[in-house]
mmCIF file of C-alpha atoms in Angstrom:
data_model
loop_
_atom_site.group_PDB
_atom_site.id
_atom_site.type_symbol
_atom_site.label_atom_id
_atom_site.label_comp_id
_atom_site.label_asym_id
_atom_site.label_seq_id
_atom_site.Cartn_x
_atom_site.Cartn_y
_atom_site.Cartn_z
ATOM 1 C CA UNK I 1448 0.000 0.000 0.000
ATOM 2 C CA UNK I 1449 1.510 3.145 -1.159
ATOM 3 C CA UNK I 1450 2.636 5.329 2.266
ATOM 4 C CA UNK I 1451 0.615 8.565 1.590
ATOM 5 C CA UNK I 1452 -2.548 6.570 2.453
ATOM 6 C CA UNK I 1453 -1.007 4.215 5.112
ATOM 7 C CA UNK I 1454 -2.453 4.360 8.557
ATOM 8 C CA UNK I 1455 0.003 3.027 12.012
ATOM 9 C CA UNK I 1456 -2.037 0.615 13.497
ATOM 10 C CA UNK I 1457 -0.539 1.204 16.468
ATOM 11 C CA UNK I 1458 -1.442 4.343 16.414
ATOM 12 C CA UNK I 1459 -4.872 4.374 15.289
ATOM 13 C CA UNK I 1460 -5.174 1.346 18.300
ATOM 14 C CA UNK I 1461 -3.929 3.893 20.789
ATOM 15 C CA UNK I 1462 -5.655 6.689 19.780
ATOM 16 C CA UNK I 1463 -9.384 4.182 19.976
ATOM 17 C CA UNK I 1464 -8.278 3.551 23.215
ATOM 18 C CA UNK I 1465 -7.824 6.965 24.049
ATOM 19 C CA UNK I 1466 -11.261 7.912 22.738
ATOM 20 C CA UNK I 1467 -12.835 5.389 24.675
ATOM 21 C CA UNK I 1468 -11.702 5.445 27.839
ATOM 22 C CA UNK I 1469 -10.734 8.756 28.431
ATOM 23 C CA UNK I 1470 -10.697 12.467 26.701
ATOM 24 C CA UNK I 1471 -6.645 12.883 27.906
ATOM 25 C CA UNK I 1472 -4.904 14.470 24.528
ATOM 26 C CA UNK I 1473 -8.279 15.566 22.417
ATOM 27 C CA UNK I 1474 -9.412 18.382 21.618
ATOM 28 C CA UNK I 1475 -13.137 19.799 22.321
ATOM 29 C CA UNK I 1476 -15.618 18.689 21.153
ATOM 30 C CA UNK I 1477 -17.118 20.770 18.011
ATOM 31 C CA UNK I 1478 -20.641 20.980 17.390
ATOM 32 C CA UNK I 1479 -22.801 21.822 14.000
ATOM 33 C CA UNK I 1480 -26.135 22.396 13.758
ATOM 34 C CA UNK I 1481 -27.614 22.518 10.090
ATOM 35 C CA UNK I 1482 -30.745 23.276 7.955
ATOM 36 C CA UNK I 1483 -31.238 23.562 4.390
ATOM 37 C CA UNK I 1484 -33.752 22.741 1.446
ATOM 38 C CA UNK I 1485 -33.112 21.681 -1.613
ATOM 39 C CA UNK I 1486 -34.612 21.124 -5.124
ATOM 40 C CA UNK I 1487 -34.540 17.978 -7.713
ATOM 41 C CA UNK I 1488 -35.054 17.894 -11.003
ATOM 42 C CA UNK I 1489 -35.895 14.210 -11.495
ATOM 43 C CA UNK I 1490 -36.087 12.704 -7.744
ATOM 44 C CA UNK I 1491 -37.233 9.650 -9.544
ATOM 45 C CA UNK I 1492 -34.064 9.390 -11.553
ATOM 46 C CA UNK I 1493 -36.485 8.456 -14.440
ATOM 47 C CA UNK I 1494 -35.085 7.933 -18.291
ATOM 48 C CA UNK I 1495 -38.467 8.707 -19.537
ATOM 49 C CA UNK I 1496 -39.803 12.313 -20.152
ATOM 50 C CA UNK I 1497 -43.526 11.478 -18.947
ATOM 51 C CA UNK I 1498 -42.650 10.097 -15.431
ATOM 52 C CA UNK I 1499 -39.983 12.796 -14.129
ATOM 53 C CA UNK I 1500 -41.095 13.796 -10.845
ATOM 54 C CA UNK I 1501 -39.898 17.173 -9.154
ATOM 55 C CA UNK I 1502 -38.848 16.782 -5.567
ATOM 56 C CA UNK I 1503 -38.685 19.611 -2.915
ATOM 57 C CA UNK I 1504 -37.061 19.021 0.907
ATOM 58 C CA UNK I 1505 -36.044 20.148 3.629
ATOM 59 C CA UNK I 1506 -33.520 18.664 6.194
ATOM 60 C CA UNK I 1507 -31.717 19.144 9.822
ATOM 61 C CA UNK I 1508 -29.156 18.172 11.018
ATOM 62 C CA UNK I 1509 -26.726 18.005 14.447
ATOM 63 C CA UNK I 1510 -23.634 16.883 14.236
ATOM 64 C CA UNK I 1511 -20.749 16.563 16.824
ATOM 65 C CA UNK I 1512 -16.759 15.505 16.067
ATOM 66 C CA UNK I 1513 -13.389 15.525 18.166
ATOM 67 C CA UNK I 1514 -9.995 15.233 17.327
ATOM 68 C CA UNK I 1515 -7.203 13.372 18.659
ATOM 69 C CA UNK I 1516 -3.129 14.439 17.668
ATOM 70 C CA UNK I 1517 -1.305 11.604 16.649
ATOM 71 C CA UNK I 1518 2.267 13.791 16.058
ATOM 72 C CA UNK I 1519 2.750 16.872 14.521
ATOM 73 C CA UNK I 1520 0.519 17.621 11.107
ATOM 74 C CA UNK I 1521 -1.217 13.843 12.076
ATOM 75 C CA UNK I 1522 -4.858 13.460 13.687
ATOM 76 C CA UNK I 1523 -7.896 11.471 14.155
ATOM 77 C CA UNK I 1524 -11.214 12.853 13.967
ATOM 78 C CA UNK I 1525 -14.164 10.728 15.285
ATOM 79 C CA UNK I 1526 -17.793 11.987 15.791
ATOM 80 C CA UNK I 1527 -21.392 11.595 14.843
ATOM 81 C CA UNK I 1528 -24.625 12.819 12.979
ATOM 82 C CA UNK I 1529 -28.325 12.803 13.630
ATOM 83 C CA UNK I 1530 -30.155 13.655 10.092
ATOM 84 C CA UNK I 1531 -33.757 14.317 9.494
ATOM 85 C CA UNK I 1532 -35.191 14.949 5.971
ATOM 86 C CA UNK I 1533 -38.769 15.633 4.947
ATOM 87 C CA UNK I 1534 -40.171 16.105 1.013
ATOM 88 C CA UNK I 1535 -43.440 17.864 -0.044
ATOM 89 C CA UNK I 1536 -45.038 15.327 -1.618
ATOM 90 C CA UNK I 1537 -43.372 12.070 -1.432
ATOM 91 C CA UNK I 1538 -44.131 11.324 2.474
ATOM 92 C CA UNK I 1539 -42.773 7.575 1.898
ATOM 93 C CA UNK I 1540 -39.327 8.924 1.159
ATOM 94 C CA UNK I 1541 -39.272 10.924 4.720
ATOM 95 C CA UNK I 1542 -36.185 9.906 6.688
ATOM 96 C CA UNK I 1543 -34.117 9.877 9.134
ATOM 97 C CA UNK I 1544 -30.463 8.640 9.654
ATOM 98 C CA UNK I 1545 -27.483 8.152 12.637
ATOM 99 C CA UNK I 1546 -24.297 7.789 11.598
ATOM 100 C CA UNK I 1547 -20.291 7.986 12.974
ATOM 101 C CA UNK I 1548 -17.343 8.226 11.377
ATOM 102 C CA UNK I 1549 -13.922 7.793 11.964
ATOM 103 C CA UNK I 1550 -10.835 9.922 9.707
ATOM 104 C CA UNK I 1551 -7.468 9.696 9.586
ATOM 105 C CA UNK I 1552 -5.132 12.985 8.364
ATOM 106 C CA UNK I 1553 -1.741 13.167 8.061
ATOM 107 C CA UNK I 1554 0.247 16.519 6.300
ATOM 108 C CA UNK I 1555 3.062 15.803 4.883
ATOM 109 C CA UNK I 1556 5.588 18.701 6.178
ATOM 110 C CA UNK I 1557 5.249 21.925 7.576
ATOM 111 C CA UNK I 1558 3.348 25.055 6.846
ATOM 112 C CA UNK I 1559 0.076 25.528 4.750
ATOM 113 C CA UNK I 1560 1.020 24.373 1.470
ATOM 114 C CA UNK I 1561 1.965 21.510 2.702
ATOM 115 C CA UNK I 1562 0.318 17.836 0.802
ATOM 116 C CA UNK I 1563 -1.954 16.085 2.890
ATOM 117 C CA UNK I 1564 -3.758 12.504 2.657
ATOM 118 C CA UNK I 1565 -6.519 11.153 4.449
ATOM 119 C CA UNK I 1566 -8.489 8.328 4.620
ATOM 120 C CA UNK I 1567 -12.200 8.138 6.220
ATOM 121 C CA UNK I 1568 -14.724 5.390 7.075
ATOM 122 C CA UNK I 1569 -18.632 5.882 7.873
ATOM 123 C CA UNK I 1570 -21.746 3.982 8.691
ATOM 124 C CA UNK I 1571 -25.135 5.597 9.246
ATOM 125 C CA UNK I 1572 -28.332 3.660 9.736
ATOM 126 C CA UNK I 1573 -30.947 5.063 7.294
ATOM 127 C CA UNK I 1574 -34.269 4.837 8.521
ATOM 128 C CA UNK I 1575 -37.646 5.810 5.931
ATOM 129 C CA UNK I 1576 -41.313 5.873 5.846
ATOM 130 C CA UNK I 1577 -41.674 3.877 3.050
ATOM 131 C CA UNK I 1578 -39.391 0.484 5.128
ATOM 132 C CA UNK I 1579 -38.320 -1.538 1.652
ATOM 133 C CA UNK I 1580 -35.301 1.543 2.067
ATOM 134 C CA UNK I 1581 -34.315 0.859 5.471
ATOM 135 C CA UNK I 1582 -31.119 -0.370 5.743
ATOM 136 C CA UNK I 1583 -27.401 0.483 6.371
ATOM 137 C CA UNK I 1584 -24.807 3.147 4.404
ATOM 138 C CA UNK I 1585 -21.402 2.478 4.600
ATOM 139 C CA UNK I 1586 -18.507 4.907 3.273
ATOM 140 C CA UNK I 1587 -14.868 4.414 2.967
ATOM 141 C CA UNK I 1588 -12.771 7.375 1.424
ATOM 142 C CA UNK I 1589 -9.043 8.117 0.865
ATOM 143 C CA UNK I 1590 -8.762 11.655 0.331
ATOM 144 C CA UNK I 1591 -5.546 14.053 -0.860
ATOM 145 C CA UNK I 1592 -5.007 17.514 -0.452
ATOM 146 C CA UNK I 1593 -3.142 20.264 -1.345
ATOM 147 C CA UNK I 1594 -3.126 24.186 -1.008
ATOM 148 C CA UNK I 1595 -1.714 26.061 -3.915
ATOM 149 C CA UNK I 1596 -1.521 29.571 -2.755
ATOM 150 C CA UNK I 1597 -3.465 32.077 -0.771
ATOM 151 C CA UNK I 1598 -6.428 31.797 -3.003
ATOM 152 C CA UNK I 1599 -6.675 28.149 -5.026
ATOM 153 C CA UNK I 1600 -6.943 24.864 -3.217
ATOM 154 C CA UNK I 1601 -7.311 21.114 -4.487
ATOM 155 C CA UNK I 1602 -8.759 17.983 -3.252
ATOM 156 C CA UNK I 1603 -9.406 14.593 -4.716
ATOM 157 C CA UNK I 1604 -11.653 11.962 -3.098
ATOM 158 C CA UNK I 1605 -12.428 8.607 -3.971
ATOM 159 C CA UNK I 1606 -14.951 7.080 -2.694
ATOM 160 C CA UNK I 1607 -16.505 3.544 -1.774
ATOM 161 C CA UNK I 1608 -20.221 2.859 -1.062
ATOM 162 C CA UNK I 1609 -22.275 0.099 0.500
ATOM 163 C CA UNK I 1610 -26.228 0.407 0.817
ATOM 164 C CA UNK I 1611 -28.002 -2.362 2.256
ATOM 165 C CA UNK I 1612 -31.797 -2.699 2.258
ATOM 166 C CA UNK I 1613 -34.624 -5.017 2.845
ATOM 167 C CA UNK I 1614 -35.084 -7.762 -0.017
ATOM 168 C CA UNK I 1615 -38.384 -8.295 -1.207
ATOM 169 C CA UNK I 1616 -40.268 -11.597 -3.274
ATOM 170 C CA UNK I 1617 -39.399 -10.787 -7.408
ATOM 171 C CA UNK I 1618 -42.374 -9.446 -9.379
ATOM 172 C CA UNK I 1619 -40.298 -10.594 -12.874
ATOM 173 C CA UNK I 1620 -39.464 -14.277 -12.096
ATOM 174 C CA UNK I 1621 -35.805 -14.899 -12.315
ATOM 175 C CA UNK I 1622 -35.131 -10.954 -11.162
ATOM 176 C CA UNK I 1623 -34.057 -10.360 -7.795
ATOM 177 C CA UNK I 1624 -36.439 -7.775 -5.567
ATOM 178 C CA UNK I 1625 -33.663 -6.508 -4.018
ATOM 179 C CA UNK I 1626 -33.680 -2.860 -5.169
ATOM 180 C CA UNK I 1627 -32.107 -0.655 -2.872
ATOM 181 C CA UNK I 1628 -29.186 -2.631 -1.614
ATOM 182 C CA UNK I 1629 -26.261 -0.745 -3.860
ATOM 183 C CA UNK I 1630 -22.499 -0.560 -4.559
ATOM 184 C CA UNK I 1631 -20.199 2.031 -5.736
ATOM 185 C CA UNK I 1632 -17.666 3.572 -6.518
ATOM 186 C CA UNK I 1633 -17.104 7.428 -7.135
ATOM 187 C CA UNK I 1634 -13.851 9.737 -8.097
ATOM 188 C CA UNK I 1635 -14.558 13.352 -6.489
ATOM 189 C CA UNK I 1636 -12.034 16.385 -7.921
ATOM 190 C CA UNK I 1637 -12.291 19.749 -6.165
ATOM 191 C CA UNK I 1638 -10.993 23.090 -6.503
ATOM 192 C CA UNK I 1639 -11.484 25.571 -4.007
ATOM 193 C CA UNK I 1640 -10.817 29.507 -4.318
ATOM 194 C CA UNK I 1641 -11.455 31.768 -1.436
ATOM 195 C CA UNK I 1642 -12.532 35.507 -3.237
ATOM 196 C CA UNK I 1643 -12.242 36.656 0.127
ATOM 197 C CA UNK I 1644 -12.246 36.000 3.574
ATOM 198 C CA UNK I 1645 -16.176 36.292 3.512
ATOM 199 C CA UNK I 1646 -16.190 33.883 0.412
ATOM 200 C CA UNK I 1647 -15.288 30.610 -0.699
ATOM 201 C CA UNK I 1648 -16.128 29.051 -4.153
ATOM 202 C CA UNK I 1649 -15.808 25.290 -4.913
ATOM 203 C CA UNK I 1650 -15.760 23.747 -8.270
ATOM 204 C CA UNK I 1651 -16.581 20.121 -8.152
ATOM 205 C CA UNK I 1652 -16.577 17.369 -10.710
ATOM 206 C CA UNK I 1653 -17.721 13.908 -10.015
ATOM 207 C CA UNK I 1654 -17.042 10.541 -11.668
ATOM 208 C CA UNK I 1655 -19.330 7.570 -10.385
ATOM 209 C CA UNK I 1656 -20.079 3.989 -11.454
ATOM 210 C CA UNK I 1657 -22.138 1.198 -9.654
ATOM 211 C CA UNK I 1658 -25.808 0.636 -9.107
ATOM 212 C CA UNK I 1659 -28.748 3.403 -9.453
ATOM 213 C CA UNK I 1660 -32.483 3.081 -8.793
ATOM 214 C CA UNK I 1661 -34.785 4.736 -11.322
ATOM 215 C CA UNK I 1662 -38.722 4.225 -10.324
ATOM 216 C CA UNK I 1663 -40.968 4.478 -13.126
ATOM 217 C CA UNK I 1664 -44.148 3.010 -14.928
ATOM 218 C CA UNK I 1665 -44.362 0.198 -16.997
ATOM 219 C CA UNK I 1666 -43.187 1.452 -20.279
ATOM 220 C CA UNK I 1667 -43.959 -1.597 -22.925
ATOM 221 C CA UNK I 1668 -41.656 -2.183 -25.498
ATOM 222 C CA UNK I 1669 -38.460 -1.183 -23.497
ATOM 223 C CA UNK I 1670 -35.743 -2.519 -22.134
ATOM 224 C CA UNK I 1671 -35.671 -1.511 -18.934
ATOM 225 C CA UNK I 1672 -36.574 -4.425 -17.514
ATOM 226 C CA UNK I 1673 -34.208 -6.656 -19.233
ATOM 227 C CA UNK I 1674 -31.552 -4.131 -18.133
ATOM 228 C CA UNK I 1675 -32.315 -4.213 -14.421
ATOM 229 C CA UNK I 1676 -30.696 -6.038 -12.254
ATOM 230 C CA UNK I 1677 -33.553 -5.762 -9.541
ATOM 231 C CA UNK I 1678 -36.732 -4.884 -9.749
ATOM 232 C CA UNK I 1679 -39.854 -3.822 -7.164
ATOM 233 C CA UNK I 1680 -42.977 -2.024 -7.011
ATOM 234 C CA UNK I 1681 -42.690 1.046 -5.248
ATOM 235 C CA UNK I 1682 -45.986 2.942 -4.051
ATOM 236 C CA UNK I 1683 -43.949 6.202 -2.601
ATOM 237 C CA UNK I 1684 -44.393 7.893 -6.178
ATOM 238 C CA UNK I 1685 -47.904 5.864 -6.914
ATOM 239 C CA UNK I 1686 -49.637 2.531 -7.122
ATOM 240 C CA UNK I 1687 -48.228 2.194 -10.682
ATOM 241 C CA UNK I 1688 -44.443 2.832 -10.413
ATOM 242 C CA UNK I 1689 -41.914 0.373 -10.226
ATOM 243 C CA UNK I 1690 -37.975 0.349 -8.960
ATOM 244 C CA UNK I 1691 -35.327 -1.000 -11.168
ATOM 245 C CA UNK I 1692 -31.993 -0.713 -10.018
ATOM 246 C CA UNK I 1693 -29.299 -0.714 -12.734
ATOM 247 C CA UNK I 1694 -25.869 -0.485 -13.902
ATOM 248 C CA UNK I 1695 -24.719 3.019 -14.118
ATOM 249 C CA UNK I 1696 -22.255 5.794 -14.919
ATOM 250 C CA UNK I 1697 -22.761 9.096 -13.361
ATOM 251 C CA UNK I 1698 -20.925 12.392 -14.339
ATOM 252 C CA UNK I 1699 -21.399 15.844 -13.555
ATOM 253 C CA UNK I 1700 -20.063 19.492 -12.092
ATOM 254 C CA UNK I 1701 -20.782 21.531 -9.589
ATOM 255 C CA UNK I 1702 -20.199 24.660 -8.014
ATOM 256 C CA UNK I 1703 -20.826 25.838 -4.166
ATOM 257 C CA UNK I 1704 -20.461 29.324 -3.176
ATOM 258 C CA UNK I 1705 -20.041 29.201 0.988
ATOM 259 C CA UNK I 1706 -20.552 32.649 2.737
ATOM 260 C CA UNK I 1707 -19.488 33.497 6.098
ATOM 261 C CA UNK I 1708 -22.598 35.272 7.157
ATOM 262 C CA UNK I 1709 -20.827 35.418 10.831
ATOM 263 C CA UNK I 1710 -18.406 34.022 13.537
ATOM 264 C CA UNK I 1711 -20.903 31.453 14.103
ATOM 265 C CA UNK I 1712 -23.459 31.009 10.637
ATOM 266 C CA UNK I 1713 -21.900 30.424 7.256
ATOM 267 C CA UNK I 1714 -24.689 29.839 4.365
ATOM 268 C CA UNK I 1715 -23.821 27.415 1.145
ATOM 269 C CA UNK I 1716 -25.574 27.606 -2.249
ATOM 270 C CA UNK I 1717 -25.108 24.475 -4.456
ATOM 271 C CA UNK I 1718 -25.823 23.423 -7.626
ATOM 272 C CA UNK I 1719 -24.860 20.359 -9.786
ATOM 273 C CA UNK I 1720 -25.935 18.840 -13.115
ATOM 274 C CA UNK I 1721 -25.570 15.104 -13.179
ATOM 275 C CA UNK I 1722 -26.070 13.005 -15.806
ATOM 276 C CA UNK I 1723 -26.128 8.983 -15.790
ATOM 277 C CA UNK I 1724 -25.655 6.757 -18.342
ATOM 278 C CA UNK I 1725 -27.861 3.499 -17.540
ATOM 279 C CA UNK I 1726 -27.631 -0.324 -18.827
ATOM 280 C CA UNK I 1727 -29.502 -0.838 -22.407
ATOM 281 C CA UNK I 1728 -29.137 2.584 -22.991
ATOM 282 C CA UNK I 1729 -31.930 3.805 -19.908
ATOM 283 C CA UNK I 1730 -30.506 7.477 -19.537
ATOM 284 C CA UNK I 1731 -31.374 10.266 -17.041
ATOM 285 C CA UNK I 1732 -30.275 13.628 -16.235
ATOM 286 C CA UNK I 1733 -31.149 15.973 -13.356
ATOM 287 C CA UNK I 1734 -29.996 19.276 -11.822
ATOM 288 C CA UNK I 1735 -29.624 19.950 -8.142
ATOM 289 C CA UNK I 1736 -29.710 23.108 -6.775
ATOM 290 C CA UNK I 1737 -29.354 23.526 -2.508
ATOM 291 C CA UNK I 1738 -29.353 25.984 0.202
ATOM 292 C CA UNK I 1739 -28.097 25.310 3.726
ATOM 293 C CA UNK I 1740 -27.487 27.183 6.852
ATOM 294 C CA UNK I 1741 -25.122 25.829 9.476
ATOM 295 C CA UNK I 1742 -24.446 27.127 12.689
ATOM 296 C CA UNK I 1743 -21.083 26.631 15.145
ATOM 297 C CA UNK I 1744 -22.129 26.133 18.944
#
């Protein structure tokens, strides 16, 4: 394993046994708390035209983290997050999720411009109104990091995903129901430029492959269902829609614009254009677009 993302065991054993049995060495404990809304352009993920649905949410959030010094330019950061999200129309989708995570950062040399590499793992327990999406998400990403100057600075992040979700009995015989359990696999590039002190812009480009759910109608003389590799019925967007969960390539920009409104509030504005390209040629685009407020207790 190549050293910039190699983690001491010894000391990431020390450091868990520092976290657990006593708060000797960390620092305080940090506290978010978050709310936002946001807007989708195809919340369905659908390939066809005449079943795009338009979602609207909002969301809260707490969150809590502390770090722990491992040497100089070397920490570990564990914490946790209590989510809540709600939608306008699509009650089934409702949810709520608890997750921790535990991240790993080591610079390599002194002063700001120093390279850095991290890695991170996370698991949250995703709970929803509608139960067949009920399950477990599970994160592992190395990270890398550099600042180039006063204003520009660039991060990469790859990242792994695990969903798991409840199976249920096939409705196409010889097609497993098990929809929402997915795996995959995403490249994240960053570049950061701070316009001021007051002002940070982030230009984002992601790269993902693995499995995506798009719930739909029957459409006859497709090949959606040939393509899927699961397929349910799912009532959340009506009686008639179905969930197929495919094989699928996701790419898109972004761009986030993050104020500081205060010592304590900083506001982000998001948007990001994604578009996937699905087995047998089952395509889907949509556009994001996000406000959030956080605040630092």
């Amino acid at each position: 394993m190549p050293p910039a993302i190699f983690i001491p065991i010894h000391r990431v054993a020390s450091a868990i046994l520092v976290l657990f049995c006593s708060t000797v060495g960390a620092e305080e404990w940090i506290t978010h708390a978050e709310v936002g809304v946001r807007h989708d352009g195809n919340l369905n993920n659908s390939p066809f035209a005449t079943d795009i649905l338009l979602g609207r949410s909002m969301s809260a959030a707490v969150s809590t983290y502390t770090s722990f010094p491992l040497s100089v330019g070397e920490d570990l950061d564990f914490g946790g997050e209590l989510r809540s999200e709600v939608f306008d129309h699509y009650s089934g989708i409702n949810n709520q999720s608890l997750g921790a995570h535990l991240a790993w950062r080591k610079k390599w040399g002194l002063g700001a411009f120093a390279p850095w590499t991290g890695i991170e793992w996370s698991s949250a327990r995703l709970n929803f109104n509608n139960s067949i999406r009920n399950g477990w998400r599970h994160q592992l990403t190395p990270s890398v990091g550099q600042r180039l100057n006063e204003q520009w600075n660039l991060r990469g992040d790859y990242l792994l995903e695990w969903r798991t979700a409840k199976s249920l009995e096939p409705d196409v015989p010889g097609i497993s129901g098990d929809v929402f359990s997915q795996v995959s696999q995403s490249l994240i590039l960053n570049a950061e430029y701070a316009w001021s002190n007051k002002l940070l812009l982030a230009f984002g480009y992601l790269i993902r492959h693995g499995d995506v759910v798009a719930s739909v109608r029957e459409h006859p003389g497709t090949n959606i269902v040939e393509s899927a590799r699961a397929i349910a019925a799912d009532p959340v967007f009506g009686e008639e829609f179905y969930s197929y969960r495919l094989a699928g390539t996701t790419l898109g920009p972004s761009l986030d614009a993050i104020a500081v409104l205060s010592s304590k509030w900083l506001m982000t504005l998001s948007i990001q254009h994604l578009r996937t390209h699905g087995a047998g040629d089952n395509n889907y685009s949509k556009s994001l677009a996000s406000v959030n407020w956080r605040y630092d207790f």
